mmCIF file of C-alpha atoms in Angstrom:
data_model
loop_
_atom_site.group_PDB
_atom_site.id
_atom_site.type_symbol
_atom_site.label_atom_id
_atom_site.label_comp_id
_atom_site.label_asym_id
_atom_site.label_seq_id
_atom_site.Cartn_x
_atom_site.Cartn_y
_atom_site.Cartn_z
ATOM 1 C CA UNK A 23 -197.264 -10.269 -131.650
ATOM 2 C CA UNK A 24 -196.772 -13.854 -130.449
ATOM 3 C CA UNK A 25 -199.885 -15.863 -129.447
ATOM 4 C CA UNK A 26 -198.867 -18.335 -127.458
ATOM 5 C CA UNK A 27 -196.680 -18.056 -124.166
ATOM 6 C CA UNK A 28 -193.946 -20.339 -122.750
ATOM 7 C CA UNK A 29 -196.520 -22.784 -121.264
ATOM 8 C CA UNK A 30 -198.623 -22.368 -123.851
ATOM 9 C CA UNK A 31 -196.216 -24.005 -126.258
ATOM 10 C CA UNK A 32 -197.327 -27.476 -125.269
ATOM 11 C CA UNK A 33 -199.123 -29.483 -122.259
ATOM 12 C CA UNK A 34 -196.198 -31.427 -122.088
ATOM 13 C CA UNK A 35 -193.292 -28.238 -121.823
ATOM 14 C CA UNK A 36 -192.429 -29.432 -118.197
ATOM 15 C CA UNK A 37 -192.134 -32.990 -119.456
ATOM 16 C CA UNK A 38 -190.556 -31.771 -121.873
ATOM 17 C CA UNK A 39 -187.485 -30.056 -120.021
ATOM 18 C CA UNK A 40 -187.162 -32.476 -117.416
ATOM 19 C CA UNK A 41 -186.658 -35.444 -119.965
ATOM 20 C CA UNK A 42 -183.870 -32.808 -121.611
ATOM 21 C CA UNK A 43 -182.067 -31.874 -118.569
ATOM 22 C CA UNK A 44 -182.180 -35.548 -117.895
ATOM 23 C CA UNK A 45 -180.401 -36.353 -121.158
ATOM 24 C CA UNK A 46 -178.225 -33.624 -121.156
ATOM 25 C CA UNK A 47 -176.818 -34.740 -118.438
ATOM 26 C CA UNK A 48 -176.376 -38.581 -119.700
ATOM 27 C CA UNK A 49 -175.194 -36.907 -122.445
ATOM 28 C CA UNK A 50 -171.929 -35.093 -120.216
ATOM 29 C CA UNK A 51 -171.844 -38.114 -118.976
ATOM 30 C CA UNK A 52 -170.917 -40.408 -121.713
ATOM 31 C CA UNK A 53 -168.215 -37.454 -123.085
ATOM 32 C CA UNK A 54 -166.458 -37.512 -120.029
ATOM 33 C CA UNK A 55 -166.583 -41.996 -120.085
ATOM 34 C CA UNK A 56 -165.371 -41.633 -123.764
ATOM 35 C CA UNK A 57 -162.839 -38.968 -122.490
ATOM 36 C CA UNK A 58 -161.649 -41.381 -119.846
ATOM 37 C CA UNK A 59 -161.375 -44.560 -121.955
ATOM 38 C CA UNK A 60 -159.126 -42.498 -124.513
ATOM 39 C CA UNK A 61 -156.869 -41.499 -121.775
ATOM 40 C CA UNK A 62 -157.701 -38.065 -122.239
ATOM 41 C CA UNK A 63 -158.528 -37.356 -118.634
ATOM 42 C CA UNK A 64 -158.736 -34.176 -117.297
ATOM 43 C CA UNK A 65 -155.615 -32.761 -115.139
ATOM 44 C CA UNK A 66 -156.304 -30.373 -112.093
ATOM 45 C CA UNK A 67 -154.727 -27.742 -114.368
ATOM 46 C CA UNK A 68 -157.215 -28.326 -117.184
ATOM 47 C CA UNK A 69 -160.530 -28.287 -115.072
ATOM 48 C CA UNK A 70 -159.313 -24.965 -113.207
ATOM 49 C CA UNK A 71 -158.809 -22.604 -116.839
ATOM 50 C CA UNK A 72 -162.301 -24.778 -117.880
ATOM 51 C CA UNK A 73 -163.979 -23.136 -115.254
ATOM 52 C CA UNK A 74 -162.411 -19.958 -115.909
ATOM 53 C CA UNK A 75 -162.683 -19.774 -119.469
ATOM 54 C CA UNK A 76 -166.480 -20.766 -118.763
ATOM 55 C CA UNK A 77 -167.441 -18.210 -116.354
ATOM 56 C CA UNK A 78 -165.857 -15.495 -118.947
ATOM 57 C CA UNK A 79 -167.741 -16.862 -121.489
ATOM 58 C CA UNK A 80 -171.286 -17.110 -119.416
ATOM 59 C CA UNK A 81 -170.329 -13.682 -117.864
ATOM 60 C CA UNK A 82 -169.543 -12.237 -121.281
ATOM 61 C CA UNK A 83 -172.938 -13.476 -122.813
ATOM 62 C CA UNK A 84 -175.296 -11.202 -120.819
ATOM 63 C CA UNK A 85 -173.814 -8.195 -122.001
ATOM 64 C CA UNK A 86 -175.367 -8.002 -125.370
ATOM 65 C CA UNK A 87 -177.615 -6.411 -128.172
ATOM 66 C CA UNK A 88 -180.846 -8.367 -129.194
ATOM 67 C CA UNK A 89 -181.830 -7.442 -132.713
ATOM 68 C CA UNK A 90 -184.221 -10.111 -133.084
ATOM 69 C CA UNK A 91 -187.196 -11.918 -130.578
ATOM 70 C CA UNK A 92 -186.832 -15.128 -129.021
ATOM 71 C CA UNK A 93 -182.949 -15.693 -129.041
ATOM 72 C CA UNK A 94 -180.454 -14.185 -131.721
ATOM 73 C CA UNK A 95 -178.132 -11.873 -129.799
ATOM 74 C CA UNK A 96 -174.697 -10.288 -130.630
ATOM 75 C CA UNK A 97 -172.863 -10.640 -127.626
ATOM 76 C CA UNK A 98 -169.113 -9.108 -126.341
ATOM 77 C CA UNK A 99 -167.140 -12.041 -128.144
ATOM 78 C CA UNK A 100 -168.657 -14.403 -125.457
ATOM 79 C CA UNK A 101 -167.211 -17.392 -126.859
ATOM 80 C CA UNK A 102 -163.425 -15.891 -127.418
ATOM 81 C CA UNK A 103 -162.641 -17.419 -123.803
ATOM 82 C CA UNK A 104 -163.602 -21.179 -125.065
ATOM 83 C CA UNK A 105 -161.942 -20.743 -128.641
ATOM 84 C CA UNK A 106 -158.782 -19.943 -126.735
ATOM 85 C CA UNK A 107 -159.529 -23.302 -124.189
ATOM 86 C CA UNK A 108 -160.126 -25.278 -127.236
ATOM 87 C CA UNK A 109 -157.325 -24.153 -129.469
ATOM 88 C CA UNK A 110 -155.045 -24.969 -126.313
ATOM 89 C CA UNK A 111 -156.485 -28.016 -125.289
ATOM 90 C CA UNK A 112 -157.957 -29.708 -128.416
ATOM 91 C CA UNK A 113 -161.189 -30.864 -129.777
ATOM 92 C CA UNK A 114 -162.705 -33.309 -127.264
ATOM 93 C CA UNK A 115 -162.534 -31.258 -124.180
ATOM 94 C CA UNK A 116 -163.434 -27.977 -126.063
ATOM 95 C CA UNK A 117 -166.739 -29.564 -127.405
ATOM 96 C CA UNK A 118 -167.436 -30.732 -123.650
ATOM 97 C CA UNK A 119 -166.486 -27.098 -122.483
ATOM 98 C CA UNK A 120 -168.925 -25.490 -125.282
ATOM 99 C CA UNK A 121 -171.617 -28.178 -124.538
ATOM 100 C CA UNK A 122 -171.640 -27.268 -120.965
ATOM 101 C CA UNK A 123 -171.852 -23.393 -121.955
ATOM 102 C CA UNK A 124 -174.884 -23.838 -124.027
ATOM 103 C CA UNK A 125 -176.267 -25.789 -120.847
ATOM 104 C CA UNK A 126 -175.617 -22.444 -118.950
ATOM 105 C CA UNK A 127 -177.510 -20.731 -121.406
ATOM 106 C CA UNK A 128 -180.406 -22.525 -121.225
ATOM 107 C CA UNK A 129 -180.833 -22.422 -117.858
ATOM 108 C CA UNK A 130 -180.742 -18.647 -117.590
ATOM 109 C CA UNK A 131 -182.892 -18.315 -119.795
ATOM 110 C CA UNK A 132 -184.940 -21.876 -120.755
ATOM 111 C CA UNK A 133 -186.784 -21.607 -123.993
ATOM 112 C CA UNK A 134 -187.759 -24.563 -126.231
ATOM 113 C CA UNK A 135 -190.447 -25.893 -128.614
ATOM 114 C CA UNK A 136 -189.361 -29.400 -129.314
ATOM 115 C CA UNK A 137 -187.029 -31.357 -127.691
ATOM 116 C CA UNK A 138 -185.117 -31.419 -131.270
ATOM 117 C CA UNK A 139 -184.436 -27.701 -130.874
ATOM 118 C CA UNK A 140 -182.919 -27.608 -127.571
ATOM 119 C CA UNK A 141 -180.498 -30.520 -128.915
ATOM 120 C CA UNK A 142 -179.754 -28.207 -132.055
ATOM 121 C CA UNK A 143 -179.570 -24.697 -130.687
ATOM 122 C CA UNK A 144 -178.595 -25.635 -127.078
ATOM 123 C CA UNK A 145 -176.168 -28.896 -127.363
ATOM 124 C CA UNK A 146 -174.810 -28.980 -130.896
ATOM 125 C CA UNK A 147 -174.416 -25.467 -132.224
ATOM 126 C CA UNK A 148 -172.419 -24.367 -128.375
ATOM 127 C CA UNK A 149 -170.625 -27.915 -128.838
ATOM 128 C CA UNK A 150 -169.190 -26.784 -132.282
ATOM 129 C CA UNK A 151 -166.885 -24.475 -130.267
ATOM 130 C CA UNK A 152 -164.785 -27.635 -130.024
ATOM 131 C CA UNK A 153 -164.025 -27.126 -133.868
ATOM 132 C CA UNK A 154 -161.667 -24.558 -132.820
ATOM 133 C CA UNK A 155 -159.484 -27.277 -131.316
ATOM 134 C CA UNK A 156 -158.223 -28.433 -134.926
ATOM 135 C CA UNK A 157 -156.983 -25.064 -135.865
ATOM 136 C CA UNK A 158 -153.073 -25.273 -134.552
ATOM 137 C CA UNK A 159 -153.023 -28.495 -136.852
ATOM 138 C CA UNK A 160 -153.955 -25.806 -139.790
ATOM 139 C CA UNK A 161 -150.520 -26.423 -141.793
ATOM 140 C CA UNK A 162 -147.937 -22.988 -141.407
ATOM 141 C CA UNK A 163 -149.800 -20.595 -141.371
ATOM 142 C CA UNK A 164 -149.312 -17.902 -138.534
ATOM 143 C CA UNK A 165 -151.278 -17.956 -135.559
ATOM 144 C CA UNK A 166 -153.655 -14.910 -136.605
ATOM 145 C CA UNK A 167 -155.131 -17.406 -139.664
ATOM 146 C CA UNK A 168 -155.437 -20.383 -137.454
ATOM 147 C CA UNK A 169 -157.464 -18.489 -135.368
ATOM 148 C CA UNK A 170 -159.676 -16.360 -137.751
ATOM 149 C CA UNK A 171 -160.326 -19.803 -139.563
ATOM 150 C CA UNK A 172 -160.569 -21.710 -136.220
ATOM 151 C CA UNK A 173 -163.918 -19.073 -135.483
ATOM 152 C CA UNK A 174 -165.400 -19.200 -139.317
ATOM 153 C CA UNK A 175 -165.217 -23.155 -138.792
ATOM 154 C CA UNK A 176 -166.916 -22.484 -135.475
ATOM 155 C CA UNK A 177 -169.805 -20.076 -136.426
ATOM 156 C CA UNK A 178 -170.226 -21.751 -139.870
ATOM 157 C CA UNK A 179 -170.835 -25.092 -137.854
ATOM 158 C CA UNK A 180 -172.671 -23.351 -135.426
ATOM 159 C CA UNK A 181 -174.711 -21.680 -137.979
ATOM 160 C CA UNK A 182 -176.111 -24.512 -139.645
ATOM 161 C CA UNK A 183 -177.654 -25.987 -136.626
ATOM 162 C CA UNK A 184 -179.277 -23.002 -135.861
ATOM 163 C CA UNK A 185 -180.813 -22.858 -139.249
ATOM 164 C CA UNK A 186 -182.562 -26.336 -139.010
ATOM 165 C CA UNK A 187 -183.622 -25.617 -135.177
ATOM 166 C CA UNK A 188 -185.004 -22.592 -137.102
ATOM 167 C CA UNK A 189 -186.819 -24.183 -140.294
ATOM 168 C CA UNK A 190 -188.223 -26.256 -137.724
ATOM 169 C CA UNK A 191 -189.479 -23.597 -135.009
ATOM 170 C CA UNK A 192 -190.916 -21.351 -137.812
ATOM 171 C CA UNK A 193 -192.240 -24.100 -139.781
ATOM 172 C CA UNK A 194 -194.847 -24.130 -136.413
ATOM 173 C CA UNK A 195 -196.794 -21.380 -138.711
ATOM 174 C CA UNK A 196 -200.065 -21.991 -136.382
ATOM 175 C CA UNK A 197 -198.169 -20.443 -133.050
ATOM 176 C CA UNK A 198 -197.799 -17.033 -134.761
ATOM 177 C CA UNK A 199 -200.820 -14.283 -135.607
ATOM 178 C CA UNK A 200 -198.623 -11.754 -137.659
ATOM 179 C CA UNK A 201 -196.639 -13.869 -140.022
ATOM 180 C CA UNK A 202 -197.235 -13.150 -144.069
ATOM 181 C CA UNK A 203 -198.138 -15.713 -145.552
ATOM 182 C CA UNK A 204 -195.261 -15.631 -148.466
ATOM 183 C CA UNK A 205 -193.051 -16.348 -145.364
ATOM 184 C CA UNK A 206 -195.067 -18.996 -144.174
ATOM 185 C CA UNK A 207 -194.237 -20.287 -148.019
ATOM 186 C CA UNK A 208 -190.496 -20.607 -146.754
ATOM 187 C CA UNK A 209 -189.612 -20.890 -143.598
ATOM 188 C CA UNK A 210 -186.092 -22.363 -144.722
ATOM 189 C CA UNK A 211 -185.486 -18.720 -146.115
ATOM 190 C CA UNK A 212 -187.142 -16.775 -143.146
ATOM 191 C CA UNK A 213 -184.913 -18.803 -140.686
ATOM 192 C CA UNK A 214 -181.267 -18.258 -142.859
ATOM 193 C CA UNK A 215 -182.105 -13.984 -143.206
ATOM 194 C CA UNK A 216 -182.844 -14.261 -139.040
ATOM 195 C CA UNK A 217 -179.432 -16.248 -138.517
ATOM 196 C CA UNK A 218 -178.088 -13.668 -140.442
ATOM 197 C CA UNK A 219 -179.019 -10.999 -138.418
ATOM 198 C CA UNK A 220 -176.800 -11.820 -135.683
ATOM 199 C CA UNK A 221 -174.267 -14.825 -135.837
ATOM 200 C CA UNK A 222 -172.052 -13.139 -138.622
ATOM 201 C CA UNK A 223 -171.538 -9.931 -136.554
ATOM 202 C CA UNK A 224 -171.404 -12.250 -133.493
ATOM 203 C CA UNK A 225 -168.482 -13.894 -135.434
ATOM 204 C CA UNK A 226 -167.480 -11.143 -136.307
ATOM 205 C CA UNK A 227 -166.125 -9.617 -133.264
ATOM 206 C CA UNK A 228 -165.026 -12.916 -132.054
ATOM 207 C CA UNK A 229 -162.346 -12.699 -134.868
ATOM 208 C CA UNK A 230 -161.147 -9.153 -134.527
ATOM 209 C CA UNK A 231 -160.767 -10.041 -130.499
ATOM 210 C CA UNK A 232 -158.477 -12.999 -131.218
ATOM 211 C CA UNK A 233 -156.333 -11.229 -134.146
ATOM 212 C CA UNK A 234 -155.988 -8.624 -131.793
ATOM 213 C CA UNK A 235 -154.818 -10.817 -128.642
ATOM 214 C CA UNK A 236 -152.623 -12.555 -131.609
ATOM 215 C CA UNK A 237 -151.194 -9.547 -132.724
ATOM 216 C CA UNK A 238 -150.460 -8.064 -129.348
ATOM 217 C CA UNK A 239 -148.802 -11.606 -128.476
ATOM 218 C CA UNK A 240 -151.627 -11.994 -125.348
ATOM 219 C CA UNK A 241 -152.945 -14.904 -127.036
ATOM 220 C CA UNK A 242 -149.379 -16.777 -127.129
ATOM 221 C CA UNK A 243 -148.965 -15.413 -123.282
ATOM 222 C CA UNK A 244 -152.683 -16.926 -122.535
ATOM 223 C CA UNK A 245 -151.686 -19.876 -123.992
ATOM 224 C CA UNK A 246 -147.923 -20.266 -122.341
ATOM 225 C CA UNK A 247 -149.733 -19.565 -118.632
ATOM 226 C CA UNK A 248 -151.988 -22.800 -119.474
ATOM 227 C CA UNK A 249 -149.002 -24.993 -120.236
ATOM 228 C CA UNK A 250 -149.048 -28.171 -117.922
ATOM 229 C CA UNK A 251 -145.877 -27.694 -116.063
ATOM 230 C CA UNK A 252 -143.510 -30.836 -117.111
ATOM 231 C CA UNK A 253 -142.251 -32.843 -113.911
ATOM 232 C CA UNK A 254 -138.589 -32.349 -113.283
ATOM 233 C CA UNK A 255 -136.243 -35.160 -114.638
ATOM 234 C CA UNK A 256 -135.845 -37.570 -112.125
ATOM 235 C CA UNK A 257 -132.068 -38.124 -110.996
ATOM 236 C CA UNK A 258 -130.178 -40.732 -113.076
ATOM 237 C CA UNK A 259 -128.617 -43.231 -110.749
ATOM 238 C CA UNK A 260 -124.747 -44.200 -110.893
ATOM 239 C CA UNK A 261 -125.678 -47.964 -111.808
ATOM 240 C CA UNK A 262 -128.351 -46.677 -114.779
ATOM 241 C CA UNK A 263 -125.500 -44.454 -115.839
ATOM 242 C CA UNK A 264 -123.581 -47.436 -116.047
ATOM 243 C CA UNK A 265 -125.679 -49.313 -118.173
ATOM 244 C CA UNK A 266 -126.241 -46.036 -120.606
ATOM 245 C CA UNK A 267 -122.697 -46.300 -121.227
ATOM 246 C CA UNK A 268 -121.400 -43.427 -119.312
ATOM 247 C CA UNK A 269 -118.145 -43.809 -118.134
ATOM 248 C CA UNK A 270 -118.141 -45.013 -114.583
ATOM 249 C CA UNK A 271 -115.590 -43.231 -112.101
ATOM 250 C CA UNK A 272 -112.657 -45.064 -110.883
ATOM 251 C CA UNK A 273 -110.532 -44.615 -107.254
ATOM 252 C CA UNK A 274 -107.322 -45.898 -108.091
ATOM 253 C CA UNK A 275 -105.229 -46.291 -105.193
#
């Protein structure tokens, strides 16, 4: 049994999550400067299957099995909808898209010890969905291997930062009553078995939902429909044609 409630963590909890909402939204705010300055703006096209993609991922997140307390759930393949975003529309913007999800997440349900977690297990572990974005540039293989690697990349990535938000959350031995003390010895250990628990089944079904749109050709459909439609060619005019070399028309008399 816990002994310590939400406000309990620390005097400074509200503080604490107004300085992080605060800097998570500087933090949106310098990708989207750094997107800009590339030239990597976003089209109207790109923002409208964003928010799509996003609400199927948030919506997709709340229907899921808890196996473990405070956080670690398996959900319905929430993040398939943003691995398909980010495989279409690269890196950068899928790491915005992910980052923005894990902001979601928090806010339906806030939960944080240190300010250091919420960057780990809120910012960088839903930004690693952006990972996904390098996976059409994975040599020849088919499309069913880019993807399945795209998501190990992901939840590997994604895994890690969970771990160290972990180590570091049970590492606070003096907010729990019930913890063994050979535990207590190793919280590196206790915090890898509890990832465990959920992110590789979590993973898991991400994969089998994307071979499956693969091998059903959906996911080529999905990612034809998100095309940017390519201006038509403008009309060449007689004097350009001229000056291509095309032969110019004649009226003898």
């Amino acid at each position: 049994m816990l002994s310590f409630s939400l406000l309990e963590v620390s005097e400074k909890t509200t503080d604490i999550i107004k300085w992080v909402s605060i800097g998570a939204i500087a933090l949106l705010i310098v990708i989207l400067a750094a997107t800009c300055i590339k030239g990597r703006k976003f089209s109207t096209s790109e923002i409208a299957y964003a928010g799509i993609c996003l609400a199927a991922s948030f919506a997709l997140s709340f229907i899921k099995v808890s196996p473990v307390q405070l956080g670690g759930s398996i959900t319905l393949a929430s993040f398939v909808p943003l691995l398909i975003y980010a495989y279409k529309f690269g890196p950068v913007k899928g790491t915005l898209a992910g980052v923005i999800l894990g902001l979601f997440n928090f806010i339906s349900g806030p939960y944080i010890l240190t300010p250091l977690t919420f960057i780990l297990d809120y910012i960088l572990a839903f930004a690693s969905i952006g990972l996904m974005g390098f996976a059409p540039k994975f040599g020849k293989l088919s499309a069913t291997a880019k993807v399945s690697l795209g998501t190990v990349l992901v939840y590997t990535a994604r895994f890690i930062f969970h771990l160290i938000s972990g180590f570091i959350y049970f590492a606070e031995g003096a907010i729990w009553v019930t913890l063994p003390d050979a535990v207590l010895a190793n919280m590196f250990l206790y915090s890898f078995v509890y990832q465990c628990v959920y992110l590789p089944a979590d993973c898991v079904l991400c994969v089998v939902v994307l071979i499956a749109l693969a091998k059903t050709n959906t996911f080529d459909k999905l990612l034809n429909l998100m095309q940017k439609k390519q201006k038509p060619a403008e009309a060449v005019e007689p004097a350009q044609a001229v000056e291509a070399g095309a032969p110019a028309s004649t009226d003898e008399k």
